[in-house]
Amino acid sequence: MARRSGALVLNVDYGRSPETPFLAAIEQIKHVLVHVGTYVGEFGCSGAKLSVAADSAGAQVVAAAMHLLAEANQPLPDSAAFIYPALDATMQHDTWRSFGSGYRLTRKTMEWYWTQYLGQHPSDMGAQAYDPCVPPMYSHHLSQFPRSLVVTAACDPLRAEGEEFFQRLSQAGVDSKYLPVPGQIHGFLRFRRAFTDPEWGADAVMERICRFLIG
């Protein structure tokens, strides 16, 4: 991303679960966004735009952090890219039935991930499973989100969650774009040598993401 965008890229090593309890990572990212936005000049980028990109579970953390920033009326980044985001602990979308096994990311694995992250199985959370810090797409502050790009993969069980997030952002009036990548699975950007299609391979999609963020 740094090479393709020509931008200064900060990689945040936020706390991982289960050692880091739920909400702690979200708070960490929130504070990073505030700090970088406030002291951007110290990074040699005075006057530059602040963009954020995250994939999968990281996209959930970033979106939840933005919800908290918006709730507190604090400044948000100028743009954001949410790449095959994991946003719904209930896993009720149809794509879980279509792609929940045999496409790398399985339902059983995702249930385990959510349980480690939340500290309890999603089915035990009740109404808390719909708190905007769990599925940020239910935030009442989406209208304050920055211009956003949502990227999904056609054969990803998380695809419908990303689609709904994009729809909710658009309905809230956010300048948002949707990039559905055909024929791909969850996490495909990590496999540059395997997915080399000139239009929809890993490098080609990353190029589109970078163009959006620096645009």
Tab-separated table of N, CA and C in Angstrom, residues 24-161:
chain	number	residue	atom	x	y	z
A	24	ALA	N	-11.213	-2.737	24.227
A	24	ALA	CA	-9.889	-2.142	24.412
A	24	ALA	C	-9.237	-1.813	23.071
A	25	ALA	N	-9.294	-2.736	22.113
A	25	ALA	CA	-8.692	-2.486	20.801
A	25	ALA	C	-9.393	-1.330	20.093
A	26	ILE	N	-10.703	-1.263	20.240
A	26	ILE	CA	-11.465	-0.173	19.629
A	26	ILE	C	-11.029	1.165	20.212
A	27	GLU	N	-10.867	1.218	21.528
A	27	GLU	CA	-10.404	2.444	22.177
A	27	GLU	C	-8.990	2.802	21.722
A	28	GLN	N	-8.136	1.792	21.557
A	28	GLN	CA	-6.775	2.052	21.093
A	28	GLN	C	-6.775	2.703	19.716
A	29	ILE	N	-7.561	2.139	18.801
A	29	ILE	CA	-7.620	2.706	17.457
A	29	ILE	C	-8.238	4.104	17.481
A	30	LYS	N	-9.230	4.300	18.317
A	30	LYS	CA	-9.836	5.632	18.441
A	30	LYS	C	-8.788	6.654	18.853
A	31	HIS	N	-7.983	6.306	19.849
A	31	HIS	CA	-6.962	7.241	20.327
A	31	HIS	C	-5.873	7.459	19.282
A	32	VAL	N	-5.532	6.427	18.523
A	32	VAL	CA	-4.543	6.582	17.453
A	32	VAL	C	-5.057	7.560	16.401
A	33	LEU	N	-6.313	7.415	16.005
A	33	LEU	CA	-6.874	8.308	14.996
A	33	LEU	C	-6.887	9.753	15.485
A	34	VAL	N	-7.224	9.946	16.743
A	34	VAL	CA	-7.220	11.297	17.306
A	34	VAL	C	-5.800	11.849	17.348
A	35	HIS	N	-4.860	11.044	17.811
A	35	HIS	CA	-3.473	11.501	17.946
A	35	HIS	C	-2.869	11.850	16.591
A	36	VAL	N	-3.019	10.942	15.635
A	36	VAL	CA	-2.432	11.185	14.319
A	36	VAL	C	-3.090	12.395	13.662
A	37	GLY	N	-4.405	12.507	13.805
A	37	GLY	CA	-5.082	13.665	13.234
A	37	GLY	C	-4.645	14.979	13.857
A	38	THR	N	-4.318	14.947	15.146
A	38	THR	CA	-3.913	16.157	15.861
A	38	THR	C	-2.463	16.525	15.592
A	39	TYR	N	-1.603	15.514	15.524
A	39	TYR	CA	-0.166	15.763	15.414
A	39	TYR	C	0.398	15.300	14.077
A	40	VAL	N	-0.412	15.394	13.035
A	40	VAL	CA	0.025	14.903	11.731
A	40	VAL	C	1.300	15.598	11.262
A	41	GLY	N	1.496	16.853	11.678
A	41	GLY	CA	2.692	17.577	11.281
A	41	GLY	C	3.971	16.939	11.781
A	42	GLU	N	3.907	16.249	12.910
A	42	GLU	CA	5.093	15.598	13.461
A	42	GLU	C	5.558	14.424	12.602
A	43	PHE	N	4.671	13.962	11.718
A	43	PHE	CA	5.040	12.870	10.823
A	43	PHE	C	5.522	13.387	9.471
A	44	GLY	N	5.702	14.707	9.376
A	44	GLY	CA	6.158	15.285	8.124
A	44	GLY	C	5.078	15.374	7.075
A	45	CYS	N	3.822	15.413	7.501
A	45	CYS	CA	2.698	15.399	6.557
A	45	CYS	C	1.746	16.554	6.816
A	46	SER	N	2.256	17.697	7.138
A	46	SER	CA	1.402	18.831	7.452
A	46	SER	C	0.460	19.132	6.288
A	47	GLY	N	-0.826	19.256	6.610
A	47	GLY	CA	-1.820	19.561	5.587
A	47	GLY	C	-2.295	18.363	4.800
A	48	ALA	N	-1.763	17.186	5.094
A	48	ALA	CA	-2.134	15.992	4.341
A	48	ALA	C	-3.475	15.449	4.804
A	49	LYS	N	-4.078	14.647	3.948
A	49	LYS	CA	-5.310	13.969	4.319
A	49	LYS	C	-4.990	12.757	5.176
A	50	LEU	N	-5.903	12.442	6.070
A	50	LEU	CA	-5.762	11.250	6.903
A	50	LEU	C	-6.769	10.209	6.431
A	51	SER	N	-6.252	9.082	5.976
A	51	SER	CA	-7.101	7.984	5.534
A	51	SER	C	-6.798	6.755	6.364
A	52	VAL	N	-7.774	5.865	6.446
A	52	VAL	CA	-7.584	4.630	7.201
A	52	VAL	C	-8.109	3.473	6.361
A	53	ALA	N	-7.392	2.358	6.415
A	53	ALA	CA	-7.815	1.149	5.704
A	53	ALA	C	-7.632	-0.042	6.625
A	54	ALA	N	-8.576	-0.960	6.574
A	54	ALA	CA	-8.488	-2.150	7.421
A	54	ALA	C	-9.292	-3.266	6.779
A	55	ASP	N	-8.872	-4.496	7.065
A	55	ASP	CA	-9.580	-5.629	6.481
A	55	ASP	C	-10.096	-6.568	7.557
A	56	SER	N	-11.141	-7.306	7.211
A	56	SER	CA	-11.702	-8.373	8.032
A	56	SER	C	-12.052	-7.874	9.438
A	57	ALA	N	-11.494	-8.522	10.476
A	57	ALA	CA	-11.790	-8.106	11.848
A	57	ALA	C	-11.274	-6.701	12.127
A	58	GLY	N	-10.156	-6.343	11.504
A	58	GLY	CA	-9.623	-5.000	11.683
A	58	GLY	C	-10.577	-3.928	11.195
A	59	ALA	N	-11.338	-4.246	10.147
A	59	ALA	CA	-12.322	-3.293	9.641
A	59	ALA	C	-13.438	-3.065	10.654
A	60	GLN	N	-13.789	-4.110	11.395
A	60	GLN	CA	-14.786	-3.953	12.459
A	60	GLN	C	-14.262	-3.019	13.541
A	61	VAL	N	-13.001	-3.196	13.925
A	61	VAL	CA	-12.401	-2.370	14.967
A	61	VAL	C	-12.380	-0.904	14.532
A	62	VAL	N	-11.971	-0.657	13.298
A	62	VAL	CA	-11.912	0.715	12.793
A	62	VAL	C	-13.302	1.336	12.717
A	63	ALA	N	-14.266	0.591	12.190
A	63	ALA	CA	-15.626	1.133	12.081
A	63	ALA	C	-16.213	1.433	13.456
A	64	ALA	N	-15.958	0.562	14.427
A	64	ALA	CA	-16.449	0.800	15.784
A	64	ALA	C	-15.765	2.015	16.408
A	65	ALA	N	-14.475	2.183	16.137
A	65	ALA	CA	-13.763	3.360	16.640
A	65	ALA	C	-14.339	4.637	16.038
A	66	MET	N	-14.682	4.586	14.764
A	66	MET	CA	-15.302	5.750	14.125
A	66	MET	C	-16.667	6.052	14.740
A	67	HIS	N	-17.398	5.004	15.076
A	67	HIS	CA	-18.685	5.208	15.759
A	67	HIS	C	-18.481	5.978	17.060
A	68	LEU	N	-17.479	5.585	17.847
A	68	LEU	CA	-17.228	6.264	19.118
A	68	LEU	C	-16.771	7.703	18.898
A	69	LEU	N	-15.941	7.924	17.880
A	69	LEU	CA	-15.502	9.286	17.574
A	69	LEU	C	-16.689	10.156	17.170
A	70	ALA	N	-17.541	9.612	16.316
A	70	ALA	CA	-18.713	10.372	15.871
A	70	ALA	C	-19.657	10.648	17.034
A	71	GLU	N	-19.816	9.659	17.895
A	71	GLU	CA	-20.689	9.811	19.063
A	71	GLU	C	-20.200	10.927	19.974
A	72	ALA	N	-18.875	11.089	20.039
A	72	ALA	CA	-18.278	12.112	20.894
A	72	ALA	C	-18.022	13.420	20.145
A	73	ASN	N	-18.507	13.502	18.897
A	73	ASN	CA	-18.319	14.696	18.065
A	73	ASN	C	-16.852	15.051	17.886
A	74	GLN	N	-16.025	14.038	17.753
A	74	GLN	CA	-14.610	14.242	17.485
A	74	GLN	C	-14.343	14.065	15.996
A	75	PRO	N	-13.270	14.689	15.494
A	75	PRO	CA	-12.973	14.598	14.061
A	75	PRO	C	-12.697	13.157	13.625
A	76	LEU	N	-13.125	12.841	12.420
A	76	LEU	CA	-12.877	11.537	11.828
A	76	LEU	C	-11.891	11.678	10.671
A	77	PRO	N	-11.321	10.576	10.207
A	77	PRO	CA	-10.426	10.649	9.046
A	77	PRO	C	-11.148	11.210	7.822
A	78	ASP	N	-10.363	11.544	6.802
A	78	ASP	CA	-10.949	12.086	5.575
A	78	ASP	C	-11.551	11.003	4.692
A	79	SER	N	-11.016	9.805	4.771
A	79	SER	CA	-11.553	8.704	3.973
A	79	SER	C	-11.213	7.387	4.651
A	80	ALA	N	-11.949	6.346	4.246
A	80	ALA	CA	-11.743	5.029	4.854
A	80	ALA	C	-12.036	3.940	3.835
A	81	ALA	N	-11.287	2.848	3.948
A	81	ALA	CA	-11.536	1.659	3.130
A	81	ALA	C	-11.766	0.482	4.065
A	82	PHE	N	-12.903	-0.158	3.911
A	82	PHE	CA	-13.263	-1.332	4.707
A	82	PHE	C	-13.215	-2.542	3.775
A	83	ILE	N	-12.239	-3.398	3.982
A	83	ILE	CA	-11.956	-4.483	3.042
A	83	ILE	C	-12.461	-5.798	3.610
A	84	TYR	N	-13.349	-6.445	2.874
A	84	TYR	CA	-14.094	-7.637	3.329
A	84	TYR	C	-14.296	-7.626	4.852
A	85	PRO	N	-15.073	-6.632	5.329
A	85	PRO	CA	-15.213	-6.441	6.781
A	85	PRO	C	-16.060	-7.507	7.462
A	86	ALA	N	-15.674	-7.844	8.692
A	86	ALA	CA	-16.461	-8.729	9.564
A	86	ALA	C	-17.239	-7.832	10.515
A	87	LEU	N	-18.555	-7.756	10.343
A	87	LEU	CA	-19.329	-6.734	11.042
A	87	LEU	C	-20.501	-7.254	11.848
A	88	ASP	N	-20.858	-8.517	11.706
A	88	ASP	CA	-22.079	-9.006	12.344
A	88	ASP	C	-21.819	-10.317	13.069
A	89	ALA	N	-21.775	-10.245	14.405
A	89	ALA	CA	-21.476	-11.438	15.207
A	89	ALA	C	-22.580	-12.481	15.140
A	90	THR	N	-23.792	-12.079	14.743
A	90	THR	CA	-24.892	-13.043	14.685
A	90	THR	C	-24.783	-13.967	13.478
A	91	MET	N	-24.042	-13.558	12.473
A	91	MET	CA	-23.812	-14.363	11.261
A	91	MET	C	-25.118	-14.869	10.657
A	92	GLN	N	-26.075	-13.982	10.523
A	92	GLN	CA	-27.397	-14.353	10.024
A	92	GLN	C	-27.584	-14.103	8.531
A	93	HIS	N	-26.604	-13.516	7.876
A	93	HIS	CA	-26.766	-13.193	6.463
A	93	HIS	C	-26.726	-14.453	5.592
A	94	ASP	N	-27.385	-14.374	4.443
A	94	ASP	CA	-27.514	-15.531	3.556
A	94	ASP	C	-26.174	-16.070	3.071
A	95	THR	N	-25.178	-15.213	2.937
A	95	THR	CA	-23.895	-15.680	2.410
A	95	THR	C	-23.202	-16.663	3.350
A	96	TRP	N	-23.601	-16.686	4.614
A	96	TRP	CA	-23.043	-17.710	5.503
A	96	TRP	C	-23.556	-19.088	5.120
A	97	ARG	N	-24.770	-19.160	4.618
A	97	ARG	CA	-25.296	-20.451	4.170
A	97	ARG	C	-24.658	-20.874	2.847
A	98	SER	N	-24.364	-19.913	2.004
A	98	SER	CA	-23.801	-20.223	0.686
A	98	SER	C	-22.305	-20.505	0.727
A	99	PHE	N	-21.576	-19.794	1.569
A	99	PHE	CA	-20.113	-19.872	1.548
A	99	PHE	C	-19.504	-20.161	2.917
A	100	GLY	N	-20.304	-20.652	3.860
A	100	GLY	CA	-19.823	-20.874	5.224
A	100	GLY	C	-18.927	-22.076	5.410
A	101	SER	N	-18.719	-22.847	4.356
A	101	SER	CA	-17.760	-23.957	4.410
A	101	SER	C	-17.187	-24.153	3.016
A	102	GLY	N	-15.919	-24.520	2.969
A	102	GLY	CA	-15.279	-24.789	1.692
A	102	GLY	C	-14.682	-23.589	0.991
A	103	TYR	N	-14.740	-22.409	1.611
A	103	TYR	CA	-14.218	-21.194	0.985
A	103	TYR	C	-13.231	-20.477	1.914
A	104	ARG	N	-12.417	-21.263	2.578
A	104	ARG	CA	-11.340	-20.796	3.461
A	104	ARG	C	-11.866	-20.334	4.811
A	105	LEU	N	-12.665	-19.293	4.877
A	105	LEU	CA	-13.229	-18.840	6.149
A	105	LEU	C	-14.519	-19.605	6.415
A	106	THR	N	-14.557	-20.371	7.497
A	106	THR	CA	-15.738	-21.186	7.791
A	106	THR	C	-16.554	-20.577	8.929
A	107	ARG	N	-17.798	-20.992	9.005
A	107	ARG	CA	-18.672	-20.513	10.073
A	107	ARG	C	-18.118	-20.889	11.446
A	108	LYS	N	-17.636	-22.124	11.573
A	108	LYS	CA	-17.100	-22.580	12.854
A	108	LYS	C	-15.908	-21.731	13.281
A	109	THR	N	-15.035	-21.435	12.328
A	109	THR	CA	-13.867	-20.609	12.636
A	109	THR	C	-14.286	-19.201	13.045
A	110	MET	N	-15.251	-18.640	12.327
A	110	MET	CA	-15.673	-17.277	12.629
A	110	MET	C	-16.371	-17.197	13.976
A	111	GLU	N	-17.130	-18.214	14.327
A	111	GLU	CA	-17.741	-18.253	15.660
A	111	GLU	C	-16.664	-18.229	16.737
A	112	TRP	N	-15.584	-18.961	16.500
A	112	TRP	CA	-14.475	-18.988	17.464
A	112	TRP	C	-13.826	-17.605	17.553
A	113	TYR	N	-13.605	-16.960	16.401
A	113	TYR	CA	-13.015	-15.622	16.398
A	113	TYR	C	-13.875	-14.642	17.197
A	114	TRP	N	-15.174	-14.647	16.919
A	114	TRP	CA	-16.063	-13.729	17.632
A	114	TRP	C	-16.067	-14.012	19.133
A	115	THR	N	-16.047	-15.272	19.511
A	115	THR	CA	-16.057	-15.633	20.931
A	115	THR	C	-14.798	-15.129	21.629
A	116	GLN	N	-13.635	-15.272	20.976
A	116	GLN	CA	-12.393	-14.769	21.565
A	116	GLN	C	-12.427	-13.247	21.691
A	117	TYR	N	-12.977	-12.600	20.685
A	117	TYR	CA	-13.005	-11.136	20.648
A	117	TYR	C	-13.977	-10.555	21.673
A	118	LEU	N	-15.159	-11.141	21.762
A	118	LEU	CA	-16.211	-10.606	22.630
A	118	LEU	C	-16.152	-11.131	24.055
A	119	GLY	N	-15.428	-12.236	24.262
A	119	GLY	CA	-15.357	-12.831	25.589
A	119	GLY	C	-16.511	-13.751	25.902
A	120	GLN	N	-17.385	-13.968	24.945
A	120	GLN	CA	-18.516	-14.882	25.096
A	120	GLN	C	-19.030	-15.240	23.705
A	121	HIS	N	-19.750	-16.348	23.625
A	121	HIS	CA	-20.299	-16.744	22.330
A	121	HIS	C	-21.356	-15.722	21.901
A	122	PRO	N	-21.375	-15.339	20.631
A	122	PRO	CA	-22.357	-14.344	20.180
A	122	PRO	C	-23.800	-14.696	20.528
A	123	SER	N	-24.129	-15.981	20.542
A	123	SER	CA	-25.507	-16.382	20.845
A	123	SER	C	-25.892	-16.102	22.290
A	124	ASP	N	-24.900	-15.854	23.151
A	124	ASP	CA	-25.163	-15.566	24.561
A	124	ASP	C	-25.262	-14.071	24.853
A	125	MET	N	-25.102	-13.237	23.832
A	125	MET	CA	-25.018	-11.796	24.060
A	125	MET	C	-26.370	-11.104	24.107
A	126	GLY	N	-27.385	-11.717	23.553
A	126	GLY	CA	-28.693	-11.072	23.523
A	126	GLY	C	-28.652	-9.771	22.753
A	127	ALA	N	-29.281	-8.734	23.312
A	127	ALA	CA	-29.370	-7.444	22.626
A	127	ALA	C	-28.006	-6.800	22.431
A	128	GLN	N	-27.028	-7.163	23.256
A	128	GLN	CA	-25.698	-6.568	23.138
A	128	GLN	C	-25.055	-6.894	21.794
A	129	ALA	N	-25.491	-7.970	21.165
A	129	ALA	CA	-24.943	-8.340	19.856
A	129	ALA	C	-25.253	-7.289	18.801
A	130	TYR	N	-26.198	-6.377	19.118
A	130	TYR	CA	-26.574	-5.326	18.173
A	130	TYR	C	-26.076	-3.956	18.618
A	131	ASP	N	-25.266	-3.925	19.668
A	131	ASP	CA	-24.630	-2.677	20.069
A	131	ASP	C	-23.701	-2.220	18.942
A	132	PRO	N	-23.698	-0.934	18.586
A	132	PRO	CA	-22.893	-0.474	17.458
A	132	PRO	C	-21.400	-0.740	17.577
A	133	CYS	N	-20.914	-1.024	18.771
A	133	CYS	CA	-19.504	-1.385	18.897
A	133	CYS	C	-19.250	-2.831	18.484
A	134	VAL	N	-20.323	-3.604	18.293
A	134	VAL	CA	-20.177	-4.964	17.760
A	134	VAL	C	-20.450	-4.942	16.264
A	135	PRO	N	-21.686	-4.632	15.831
A	135	PRO	CA	-21.909	-4.392	14.400
A	135	PRO	C	-22.003	-2.883	14.135
A	136	PRO	N	-20.892	-2.220	13.788
A	136	PRO	CA	-20.903	-0.759	13.627
A	136	PRO	C	-21.878	-0.269	12.564
A	137	MET	N	-22.343	-1.158	11.690
A	137	MET	CA	-23.281	-0.719	10.656
A	137	MET	C	-24.614	-0.291	11.254
A	138	TYR	N	-24.847	-0.595	12.541
A	138	TYR	CA	-26.069	-0.167	13.208
A	138	TYR	C	-25.882	1.138	13.981
A	139	SER	N	-24.757	1.789	13.770
A	139	SER	CA	-24.499	3.064	14.439
A	139	SER	C	-25.523	4.115	14.012
A	140	HIS	N	-25.926	4.949	14.974
A	140	HIS	CA	-26.821	6.065	14.673
A	140	HIS	C	-26.041	7.284	14.173
A	141	HIS	N	-24.738	7.118	14.005
A	141	HIS	CA	-23.893	8.241	13.605
A	141	HIS	C	-23.213	7.994	12.265
A	142	LEU	N	-23.771	7.110	11.457
A	142	LEU	CA	-23.147	6.804	10.169
A	142	LEU	C	-23.037	8.035	9.277
A	143	SER	N	-23.948	8.972	9.417
A	143	SER	CA	-23.919	10.164	8.565
A	143	SER	C	-22.654	10.987	8.771
A	144	GLN	N	-21.958	10.775	9.887
A	144	GLN	CA	-20.729	11.506	10.169
A	144	GLN	C	-19.491	10.768	9.669
A	145	PHE	N	-19.672	9.574	9.141
A	145	PHE	CA	-18.525	8.809	8.649
A	145	PHE	C	-17.930	9.504	7.422
A	146	PRO	N	-16.633	9.329	7.197
A	146	PRO	CA	-15.987	9.941	6.030
A	146	PRO	C	-16.347	9.214	4.739
A	147	ARG	N	-15.932	9.759	3.618
A	147	ARG	CA	-16.115	9.058	2.347
A	147	ARG	C	-15.496	7.668	2.481
A	148	SER	N	-16.242	6.676	2.045
A	148	SER	CA	-15.857	5.301	2.372
A	148	SER	C	-15.923	4.391	1.156
A	149	LEU	N	-15.000	3.461	1.127
A	149	LEU	CA	-14.984	2.389	0.134
A	149	LEU	C	-15.178	1.071	0.863
A	150	VAL	N	-16.136	0.282	0.413
A	150	VAL	CA	-16.359	-1.047	0.974
A	150	VAL	C	-16.019	-2.070	-0.103
A	151	VAL	N	-15.083	-2.950	0.212
A	151	VAL	CA	-14.635	-3.983	-0.726
A	151	VAL	C	-15.123	-5.336	-0.232
A	152	THR	N	-15.729	-6.117	-1.106
A	152	THR	CA	-16.144	-7.471	-0.742
A	152	THR	C	-15.636	-8.460	-1.783
A	153	ALA	N	-15.596	-9.728	-1.392
A	153	ALA	CA	-15.207	-10.813	-2.294
A	153	ALA	C	-16.426	-11.686	-2.556
A	154	ALA	N	-16.614	-12.093	-3.801
A	154	ALA	CA	-17.839	-12.788	-4.205
A	154	ALA	C	-18.081	-14.070	-3.426
A	155	CYS	N	-17.018	-14.813	-3.116
A	155	CYS	CA	-17.157	-16.115	-2.455
A	155	CYS	C	-16.791	-16.056	-0.982
A	156	ASP	N	-17.024	-14.917	-0.383
A	156	ASP	CA	-16.729	-14.682	1.031
A	156	ASP	C	-18.035	-14.741	1.827
A	157	PRO	N	-18.104	-15.532	2.897
A	157	PRO	CA	-19.324	-15.542	3.713
A	157	PRO	C	-19.635	-14.190	4.345
A	158	LEU	N	-18.645	-13.306	4.411
A	158	LEU	CA	-18.856	-11.967	4.966
A	158	LEU	C	-19.393	-10.978	3.934
A	159	ARG	N	-19.548	-11.420	2.704
A	159	ARG	CA	-19.907	-10.485	1.631
A	159	ARG	C	-21.180	-9.695	1.932
A	160	ALA	N	-22.226	-10.365	2.390
A	160	ALA	CA	-23.507	-9.683	2.623
A	160	ALA	C	-23.403	-8.645	3.736
A	161	GLU	N	-22.531	-8.887	4.716
A	161	GLU	CA	-22.330	-7.901	5.777
A	161	GLU	C	-21.738	-6.625	5.195
